[in-house]
Coordinates of C-alpha atoms in Angstrom, one line a residue:
M12 CA -42.7 -6.6 75.1
S13 CA -45.9 -7.1 76.7
K14 CA -46.1 -9.7 79.2
K15 CA -48.1 -12.2 77.5
K16 CA -45.2 -12.6 75.5
K17 CA -42.9 -12.7 78.4
Q18 CA -44.8 -14.9 79.8
E19 CA -45.4 -17.3 76.6
K20 CA -41.4 -16.9 76.4
N21 CA -41.0 -18.8 79.5
I22 CA -43.3 -21.8 80.1
F23 CA -41.1 -25.5 79.1
D24 CA -42.8 -27.1 77.0
P25 CA -41.4 -31.0 77.1
E26 CA -44.1 -31.2 73.8
H27 CA -42.8 -29.0 70.7
M28 CA -38.7 -29.0 71.6
T29 CA -35.8 -28.7 68.9
Q30 CA -32.9 -30.5 68.5
E31 CA -31.2 -28.1 71.0
E32 CA -33.6 -27.9 73.7
L33 CA -34.0 -32.0 73.4
L34 CA -29.8 -32.4 73.8
K35 CA -30.6 -29.7 77.1
F36 CA -33.1 -31.3 78.6
E37 CA -31.5 -34.1 77.8
I38 CA -27.9 -33.2 80.0
A39 CA -30.4 -32.1 82.9
E40 CA -32.3 -35.5 83.0
E41 CA -28.4 -36.9 83.2
L42 CA -27.3 -34.6 86.3
G43 CA -30.6 -34.9 87.8
L44 CA -32.8 -31.5 87.6
K45 CA -35.5 -33.2 85.5
E46 CA -38.0 -32.9 88.4
R47 CA -37.0 -28.9 88.6
V48 CA -37.1 -27.7 85.2
L49 CA -41.0 -29.8 84.5
S50 CA -42.3 -28.1 87.5
G51 CA -40.3 -24.7 87.3
G52 CA -38.8 -24.1 84.4
W53 CA -35.4 -23.6 83.5
K54 CA -35.8 -20.6 86.0
A55 CA -35.8 -22.6 88.3
L56 CA -32.0 -23.8 88.2
T57 CA -29.5 -21.6 89.5
S58 CA -27.1 -20.0 87.6
K59 CA -24.0 -23.1 88.2
E60 CA -26.4 -25.7 87.5
S61 CA -27.6 -24.1 84.5
G62 CA -23.6 -22.8 83.6
R63 CA -23.3 -27.0 83.3
I64 CA -25.6 -27.7 81.1
G65 CA -24.2 -25.2 78.8
G66 CA -20.2 -26.1 79.3
L67 CA -21.8 -29.8 78.7
M68 CA -23.9 -28.9 75.6
T69 CA -21.3 -27.5 74.6
K70 CA -18.7 -30.3 74.9
R71 CA -20.9 -32.8 73.5
K72 CA -21.9 -30.6 70.4
R73 CA -18.2 -30.8 69.6
Q74 CA -17.8 -34.2 69.9
L75 CA -20.2 -34.7 67.7
R76 CA -19.8 -32.4 65.2
E77 CA -16.3 -34.2 65.4
E78 CA -17.6 -37.8 64.8
S79 CA -19.1 -36.5 62.0
L80 CA -16.0 -35.6 60.5
Q81 CA -14.0 -38.8 61.0

């Protein structure tokens, strides 16, 4: 993969986010990580912080799915 394509992939663009990215950003904001994500992108987070966000995303998706089935 060329460097240009790799750089484009890592750019954080709050204007054009998918539903999943919006959920991810919302959780990061709740955890107080919004400014770090905005300034350095997702790569600015530690693996522990990223894992916490991923875990909470999974939990929230499960809750939404269960609510929609009821």
